[in-house]
Short mmCIF file of C-alpha atoms in Angstrom, two decimals:
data_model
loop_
_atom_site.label_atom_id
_atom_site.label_comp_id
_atom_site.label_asym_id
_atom_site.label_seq_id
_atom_site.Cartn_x
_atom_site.Cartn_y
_atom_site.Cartn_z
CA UNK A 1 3.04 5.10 7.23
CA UNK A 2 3.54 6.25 3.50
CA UNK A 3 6.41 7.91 2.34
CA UNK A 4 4.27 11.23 1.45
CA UNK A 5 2.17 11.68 5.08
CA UNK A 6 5.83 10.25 7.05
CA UNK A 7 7.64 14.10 6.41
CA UNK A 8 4.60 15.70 7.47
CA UNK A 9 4.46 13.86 10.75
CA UNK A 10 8.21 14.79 11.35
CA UNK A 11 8.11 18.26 10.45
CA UNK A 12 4.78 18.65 12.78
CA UNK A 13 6.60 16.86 15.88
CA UNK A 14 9.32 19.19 15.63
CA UNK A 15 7.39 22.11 15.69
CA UNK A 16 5.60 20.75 19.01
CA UNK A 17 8.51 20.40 20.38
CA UNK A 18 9.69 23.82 19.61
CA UNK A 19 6.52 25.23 20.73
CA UNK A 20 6.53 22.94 23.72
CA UNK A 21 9.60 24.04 25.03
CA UNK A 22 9.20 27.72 24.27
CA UNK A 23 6.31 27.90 26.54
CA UNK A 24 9.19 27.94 29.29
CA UNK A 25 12.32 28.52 27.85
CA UNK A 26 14.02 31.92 27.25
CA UNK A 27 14.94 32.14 22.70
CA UNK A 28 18.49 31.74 23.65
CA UNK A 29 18.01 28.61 25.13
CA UNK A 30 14.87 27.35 23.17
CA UNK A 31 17.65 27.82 19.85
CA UNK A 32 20.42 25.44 21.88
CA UNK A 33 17.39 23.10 23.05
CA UNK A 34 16.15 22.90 19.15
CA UNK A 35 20.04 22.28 17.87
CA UNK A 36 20.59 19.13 19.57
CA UNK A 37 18.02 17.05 17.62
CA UNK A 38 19.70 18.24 14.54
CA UNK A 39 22.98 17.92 15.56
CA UNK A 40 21.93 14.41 16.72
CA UNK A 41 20.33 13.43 13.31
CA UNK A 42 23.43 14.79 11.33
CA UNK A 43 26.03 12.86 13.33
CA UNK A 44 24.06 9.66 12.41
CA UNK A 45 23.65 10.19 8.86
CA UNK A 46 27.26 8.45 8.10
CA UNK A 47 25.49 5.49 9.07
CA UNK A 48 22.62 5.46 7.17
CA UNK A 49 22.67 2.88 4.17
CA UNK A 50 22.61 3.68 0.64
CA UNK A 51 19.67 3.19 -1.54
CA UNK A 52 20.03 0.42 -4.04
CA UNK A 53 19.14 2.47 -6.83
CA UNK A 54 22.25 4.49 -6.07
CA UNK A 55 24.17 1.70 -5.69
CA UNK A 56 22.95 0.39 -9.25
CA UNK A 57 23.77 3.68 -10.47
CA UNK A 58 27.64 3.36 -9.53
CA UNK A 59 27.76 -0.53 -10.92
CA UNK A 60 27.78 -1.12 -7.09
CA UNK A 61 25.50 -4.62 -7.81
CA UNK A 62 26.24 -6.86 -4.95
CA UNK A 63 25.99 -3.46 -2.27
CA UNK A 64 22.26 -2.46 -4.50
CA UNK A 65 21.03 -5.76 -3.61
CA UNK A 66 22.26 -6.17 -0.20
CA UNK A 67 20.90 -2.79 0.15
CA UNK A 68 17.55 -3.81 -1.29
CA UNK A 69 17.49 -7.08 1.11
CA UNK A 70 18.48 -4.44 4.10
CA UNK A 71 15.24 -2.69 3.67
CA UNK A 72 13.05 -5.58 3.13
CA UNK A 73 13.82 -7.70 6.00
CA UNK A 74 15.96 -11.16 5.60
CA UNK A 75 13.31 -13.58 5.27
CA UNK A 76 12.00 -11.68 2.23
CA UNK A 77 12.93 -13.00 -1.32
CA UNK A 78 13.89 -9.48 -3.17
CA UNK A 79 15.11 -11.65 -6.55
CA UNK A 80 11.80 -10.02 -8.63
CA UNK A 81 11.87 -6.53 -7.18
CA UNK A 82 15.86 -6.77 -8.10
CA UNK A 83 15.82 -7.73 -11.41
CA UNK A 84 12.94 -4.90 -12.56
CA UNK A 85 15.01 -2.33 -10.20
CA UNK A 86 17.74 -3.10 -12.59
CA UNK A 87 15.77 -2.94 -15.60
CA UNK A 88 14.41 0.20 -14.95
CA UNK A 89 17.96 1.85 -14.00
CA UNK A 90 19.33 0.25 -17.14
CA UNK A 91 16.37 1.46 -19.47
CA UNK A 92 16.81 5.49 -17.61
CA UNK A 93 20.48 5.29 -17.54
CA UNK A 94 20.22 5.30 -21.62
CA UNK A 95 17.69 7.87 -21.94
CA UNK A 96 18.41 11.33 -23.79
CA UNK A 97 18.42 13.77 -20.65
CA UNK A 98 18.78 17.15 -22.75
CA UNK A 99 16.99 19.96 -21.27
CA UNK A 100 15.37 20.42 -24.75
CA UNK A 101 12.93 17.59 -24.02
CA UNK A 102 11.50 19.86 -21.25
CA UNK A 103 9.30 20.97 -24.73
CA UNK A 104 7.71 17.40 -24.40
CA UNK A 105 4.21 17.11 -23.34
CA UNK A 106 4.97 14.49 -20.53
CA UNK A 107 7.81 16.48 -19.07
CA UNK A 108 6.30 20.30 -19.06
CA UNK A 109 2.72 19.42 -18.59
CA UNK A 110 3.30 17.58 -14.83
CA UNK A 111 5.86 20.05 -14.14
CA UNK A 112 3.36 23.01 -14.37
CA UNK A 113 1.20 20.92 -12.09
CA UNK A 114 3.81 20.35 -9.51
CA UNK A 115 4.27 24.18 -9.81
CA UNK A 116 1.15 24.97 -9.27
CA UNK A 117 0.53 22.75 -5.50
CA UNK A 118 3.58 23.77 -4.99
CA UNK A 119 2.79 27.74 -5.26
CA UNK A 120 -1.00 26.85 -3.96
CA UNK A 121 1.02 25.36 -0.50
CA UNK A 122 3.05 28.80 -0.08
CA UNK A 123 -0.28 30.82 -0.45
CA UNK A 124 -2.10 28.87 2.71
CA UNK A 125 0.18 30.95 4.18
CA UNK A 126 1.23 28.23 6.69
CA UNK A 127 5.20 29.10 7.60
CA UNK A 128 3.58 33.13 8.24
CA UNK A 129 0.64 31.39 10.78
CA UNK A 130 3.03 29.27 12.61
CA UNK A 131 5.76 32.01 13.08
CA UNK A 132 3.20 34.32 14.58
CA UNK A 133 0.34 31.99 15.99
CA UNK A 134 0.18 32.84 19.67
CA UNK A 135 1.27 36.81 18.45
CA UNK A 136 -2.49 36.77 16.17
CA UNK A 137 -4.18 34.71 19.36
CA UNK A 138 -2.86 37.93 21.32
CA UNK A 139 -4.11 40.23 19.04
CA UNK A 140 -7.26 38.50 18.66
CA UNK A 141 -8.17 38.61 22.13
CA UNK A 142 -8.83 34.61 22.29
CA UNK A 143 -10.48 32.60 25.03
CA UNK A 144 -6.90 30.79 25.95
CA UNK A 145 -3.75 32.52 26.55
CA UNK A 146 -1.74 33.23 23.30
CA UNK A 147 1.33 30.65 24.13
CA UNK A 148 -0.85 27.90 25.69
CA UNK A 149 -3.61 28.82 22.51
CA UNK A 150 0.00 28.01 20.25
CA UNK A 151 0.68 24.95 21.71
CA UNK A 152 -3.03 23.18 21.54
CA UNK A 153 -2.57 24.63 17.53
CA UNK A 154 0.60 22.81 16.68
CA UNK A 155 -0.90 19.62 18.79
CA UNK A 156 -3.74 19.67 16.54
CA UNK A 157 -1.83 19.93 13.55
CA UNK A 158 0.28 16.62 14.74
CA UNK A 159 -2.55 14.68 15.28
CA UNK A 160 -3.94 15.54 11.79
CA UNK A 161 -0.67 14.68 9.98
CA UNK A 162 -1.31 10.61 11.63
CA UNK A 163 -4.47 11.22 10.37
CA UNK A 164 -3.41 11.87 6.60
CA UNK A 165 -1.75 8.13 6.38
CA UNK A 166 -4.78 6.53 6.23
CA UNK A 167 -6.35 8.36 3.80
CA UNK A 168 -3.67 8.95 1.45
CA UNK A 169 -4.00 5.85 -0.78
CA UNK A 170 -7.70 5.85 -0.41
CA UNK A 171 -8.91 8.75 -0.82
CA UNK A 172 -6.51 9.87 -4.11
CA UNK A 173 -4.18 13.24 -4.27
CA UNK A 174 -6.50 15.59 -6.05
CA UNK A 175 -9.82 15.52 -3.61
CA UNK A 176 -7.56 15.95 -1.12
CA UNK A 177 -5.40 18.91 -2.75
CA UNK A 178 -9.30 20.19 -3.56
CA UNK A 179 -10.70 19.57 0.53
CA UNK A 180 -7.90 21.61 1.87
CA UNK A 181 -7.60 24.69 -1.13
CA UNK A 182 -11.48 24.69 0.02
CA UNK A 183 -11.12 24.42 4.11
CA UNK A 184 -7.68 26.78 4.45
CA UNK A 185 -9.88 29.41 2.10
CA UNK A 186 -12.74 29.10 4.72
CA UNK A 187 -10.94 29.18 7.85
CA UNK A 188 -9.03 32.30 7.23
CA UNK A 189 -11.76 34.22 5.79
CA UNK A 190 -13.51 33.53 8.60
CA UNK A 191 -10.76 34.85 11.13
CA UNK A 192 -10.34 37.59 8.51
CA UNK A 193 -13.98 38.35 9.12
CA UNK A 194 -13.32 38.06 13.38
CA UNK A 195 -10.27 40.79 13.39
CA UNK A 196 -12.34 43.13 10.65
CA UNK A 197 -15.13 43.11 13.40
CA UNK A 198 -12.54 43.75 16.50
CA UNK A 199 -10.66 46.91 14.91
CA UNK A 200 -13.82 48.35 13.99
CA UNK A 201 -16.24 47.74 16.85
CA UNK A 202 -14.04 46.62 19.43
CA UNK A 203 -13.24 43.63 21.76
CA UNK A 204 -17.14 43.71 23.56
CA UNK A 205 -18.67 42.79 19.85
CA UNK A 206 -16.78 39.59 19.64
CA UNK A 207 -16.86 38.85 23.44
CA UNK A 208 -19.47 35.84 22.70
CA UNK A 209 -17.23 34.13 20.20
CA UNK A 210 -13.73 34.74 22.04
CA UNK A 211 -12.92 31.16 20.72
CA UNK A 212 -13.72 31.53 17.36
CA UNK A 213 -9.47 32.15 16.34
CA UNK A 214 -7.95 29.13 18.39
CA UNK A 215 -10.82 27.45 16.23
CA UNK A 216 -10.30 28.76 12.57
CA UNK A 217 -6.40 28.05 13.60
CA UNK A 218 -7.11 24.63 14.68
CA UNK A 219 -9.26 23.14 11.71
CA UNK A 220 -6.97 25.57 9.46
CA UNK A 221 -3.77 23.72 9.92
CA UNK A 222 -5.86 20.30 9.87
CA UNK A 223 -7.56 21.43 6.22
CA UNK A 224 -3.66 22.71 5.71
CA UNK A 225 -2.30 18.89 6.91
CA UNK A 226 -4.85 16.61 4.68
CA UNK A 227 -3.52 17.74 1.17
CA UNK A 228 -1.05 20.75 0.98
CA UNK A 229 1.22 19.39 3.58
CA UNK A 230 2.36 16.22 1.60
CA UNK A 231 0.55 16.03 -1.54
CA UNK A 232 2.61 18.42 -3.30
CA UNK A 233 5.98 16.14 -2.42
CA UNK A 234 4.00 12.91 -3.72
CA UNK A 235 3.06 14.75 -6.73
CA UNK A 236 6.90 15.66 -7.19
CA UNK A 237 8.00 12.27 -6.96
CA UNK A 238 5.47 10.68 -9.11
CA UNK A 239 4.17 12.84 -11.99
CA UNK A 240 8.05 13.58 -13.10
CA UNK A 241 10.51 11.16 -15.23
CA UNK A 242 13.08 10.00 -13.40
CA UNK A 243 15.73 11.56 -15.74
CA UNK A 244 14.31 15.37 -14.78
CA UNK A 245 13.04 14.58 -11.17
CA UNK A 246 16.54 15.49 -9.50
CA UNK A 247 16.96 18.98 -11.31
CA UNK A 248 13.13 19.96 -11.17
CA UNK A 249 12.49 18.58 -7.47
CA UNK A 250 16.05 20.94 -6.55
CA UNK A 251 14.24 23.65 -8.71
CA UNK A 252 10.83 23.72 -7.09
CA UNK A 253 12.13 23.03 -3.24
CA UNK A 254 14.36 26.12 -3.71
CA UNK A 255 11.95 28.27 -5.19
CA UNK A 256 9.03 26.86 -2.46
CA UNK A 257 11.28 27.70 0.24
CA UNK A 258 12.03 30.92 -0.87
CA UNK A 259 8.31 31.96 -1.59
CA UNK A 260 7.83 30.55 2.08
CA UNK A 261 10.56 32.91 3.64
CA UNK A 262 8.67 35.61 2.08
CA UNK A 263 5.41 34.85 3.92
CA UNK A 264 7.43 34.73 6.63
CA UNK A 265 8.57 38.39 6.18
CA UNK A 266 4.98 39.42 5.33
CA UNK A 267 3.49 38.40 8.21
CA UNK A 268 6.18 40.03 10.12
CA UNK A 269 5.09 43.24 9.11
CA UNK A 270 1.65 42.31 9.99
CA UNK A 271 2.40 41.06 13.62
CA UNK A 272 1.89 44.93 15.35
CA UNK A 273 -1.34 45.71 13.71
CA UNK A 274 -5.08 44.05 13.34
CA UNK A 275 -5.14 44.73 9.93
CA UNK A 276 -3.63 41.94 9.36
CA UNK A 277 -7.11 40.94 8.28
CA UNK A 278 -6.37 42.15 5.21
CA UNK A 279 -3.63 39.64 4.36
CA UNK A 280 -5.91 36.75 5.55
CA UNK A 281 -8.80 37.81 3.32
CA UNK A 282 -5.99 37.83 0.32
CA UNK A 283 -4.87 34.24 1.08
CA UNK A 284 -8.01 33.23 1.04
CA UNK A 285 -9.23 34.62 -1.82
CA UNK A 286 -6.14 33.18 -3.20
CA UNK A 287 -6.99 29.41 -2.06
CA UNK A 288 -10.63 29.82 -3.02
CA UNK A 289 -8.36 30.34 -6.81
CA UNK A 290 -5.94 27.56 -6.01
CA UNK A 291 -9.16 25.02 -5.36
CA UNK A 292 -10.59 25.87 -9.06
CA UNK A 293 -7.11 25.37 -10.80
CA UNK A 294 -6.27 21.93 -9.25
CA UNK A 295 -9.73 21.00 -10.11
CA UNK A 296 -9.43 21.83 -13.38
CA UNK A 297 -5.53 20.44 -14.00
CA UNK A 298 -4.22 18.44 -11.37
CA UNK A 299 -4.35 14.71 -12.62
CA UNK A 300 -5.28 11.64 -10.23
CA UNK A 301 -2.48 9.62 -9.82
CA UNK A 302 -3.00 7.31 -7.15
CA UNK A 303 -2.48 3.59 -8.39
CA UNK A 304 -0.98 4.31 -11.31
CA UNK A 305 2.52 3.42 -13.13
CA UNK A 306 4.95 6.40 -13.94
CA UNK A 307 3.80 5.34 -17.57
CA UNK A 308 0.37 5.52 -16.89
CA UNK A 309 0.56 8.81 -15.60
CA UNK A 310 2.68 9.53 -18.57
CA UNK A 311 0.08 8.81 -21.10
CA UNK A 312 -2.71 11.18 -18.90
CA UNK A 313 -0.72 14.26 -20.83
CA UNK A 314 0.45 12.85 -24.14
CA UNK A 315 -1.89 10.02 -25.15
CA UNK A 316 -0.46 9.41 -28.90
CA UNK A 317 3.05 10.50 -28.50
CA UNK A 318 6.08 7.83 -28.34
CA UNK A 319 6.02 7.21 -24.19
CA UNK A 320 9.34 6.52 -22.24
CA UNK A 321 8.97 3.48 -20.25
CA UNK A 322 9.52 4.49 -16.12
CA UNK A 323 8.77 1.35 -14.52
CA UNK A 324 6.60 0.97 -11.61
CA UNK A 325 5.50 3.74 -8.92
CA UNK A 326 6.73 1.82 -5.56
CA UNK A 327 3.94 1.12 -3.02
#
């Protein structure tokens, strides 16, 4: 599994399992139920092992390698992948890391891109849908009962994120940023389109196609899974030098989470009423937007080099050599 669809598979089997569970648990004991896996993780994480890179970092050479051969396996000779691990810590570690060199080309350039999936990710509205899923299956009147609807949403959305590993590599980061921009905008406009028909004519005009939300849920969070799920975070870690990646990736994940806890709060406001069609028909006007800008900006990066993605902003300007994109 690659490092970019592995988060999304995590994150999507622990909402299962909070949706699971809430099916027959009261809140006060679905929040106790949900702490123990954390609680779990965190009391482990003394024993997780450095990475070798931030053992090289501290002069720490015989842990970095040991640490290297740790993740490998024994029978695998690391000697190569060592020695241009060190050379690439050595040749960053004497860099000029001055925020002024955020004017550069190479630096501002892929950080506006990683802004923009970043921003295009928060406007699927995806946090909002989750939240309230079986509240808009409720509202919408939908062929399955609002909780159980819920649950066969989030099992969808699991399966899809297994899905994304195998296409990853293959298929590149842009056409897949572009597929899901295109299928989130469709799927919510059409459920926008579903609730505008049920406030105005009522629940007997949309009796035939009583299924139609669990559906536009279902293929929205799988559109939502292919690209804005994990593409953004790949994008992060490859597109930015490794002297600026730290400070940006803190910069963007705080901001990102923010924008999401807004959605959040939107949607709350929305949860009472069926105009919440409205807010749909916004995001997806909004992701039909976000599917012409990464068209038009995002750069392909799969199978290249940090310095071959480099030179895709600033062709003729004096590039920094970042070693090798890991595989």
């Amino acid at each position: 599994m690659s490092a970019g669809s592995s988060f999304s598979v995590l994150y999507a089997l622990g909402v299962v399992y909070s949706y699971v569970l809430g099916m027959w648990l009261p809140w006060q004991q679905l929040a106790v139920a949900c702490l123990g896996p954390s609680v779990a993780c965190t009391s482990l994480l003394p024993f997780f092992p450095e990475s070798p890179t931030f053992h090289l970092l501290k002069n720490r050479t015989d842990k970095a390698k040991a640490a290297l051969q740790r993740f490998r396996g024994r029978d695998v000779d690391i000697e190569e992948e060592f020695g241009k691990l060190q050379q690439f810590v050595q040749s960053n570690a004497t860099q000029n890391r001055s925020w002024s060199l955020i004017t550069q080309a190479t630096v501002y350039k892929p950080l506006l891109i990683v802004g923009l999936a970043f921003v295009a990710r928060t406007f699927t509205g995806i946090t909002g849908i989750e939240s309230h899923s079986s509240l808009f299956l409720k509202a919408a009147k939908g062929a399955l009962p609002d909780q159980l609807g819920a649950t066969v949403f989030v099992l969808c959305s699991t399966v899809s994120c297994f899905f994304v590993k195998f296409i990853m590599d293959s298929v590149g980061r842009r056409p897949l940023l572009i597929a899901s921009a295109s299928g989130v905008s469709l799927c919510l406009g059409s459920l926008a389109l579903y609730l505008y028909i049920l406030e105005k004519t009522g629940e007997q005009a949309v009796k035939m196609v009583s299924w139609l939300p669990l559906l536009c849920l279902t293929v929205y969070v799988m559109a939502y899974n292919i690209g804005h799920a994990c593409v953004p975070d790949v994008l992060l870690g490859e597109m930015l030098p490794p002297w600026f990646k730290e400070k940006a990736g803190a910069i963007t994940v705080l901001s990102s989470n923010t924008m999401h806890l807004l959605m959040v709060i939107l949607f709350s406001q929305q949860e009472d009423s069926l105009q919440s069609y409205g807010l749909f028909l916004a995001l997806a006007a909004l992701n039909v937007a976000a599917a012409i800008l990464i068209a038009m900006f995002v750069k392909e990066t799969k199978g290249k080099t940090l310095q071959e993605i480099s030179e895709l902003f600033e062709e003729k300007s004096k590039l920094i050599e970042y070693g090798s994109i890991e595989r």
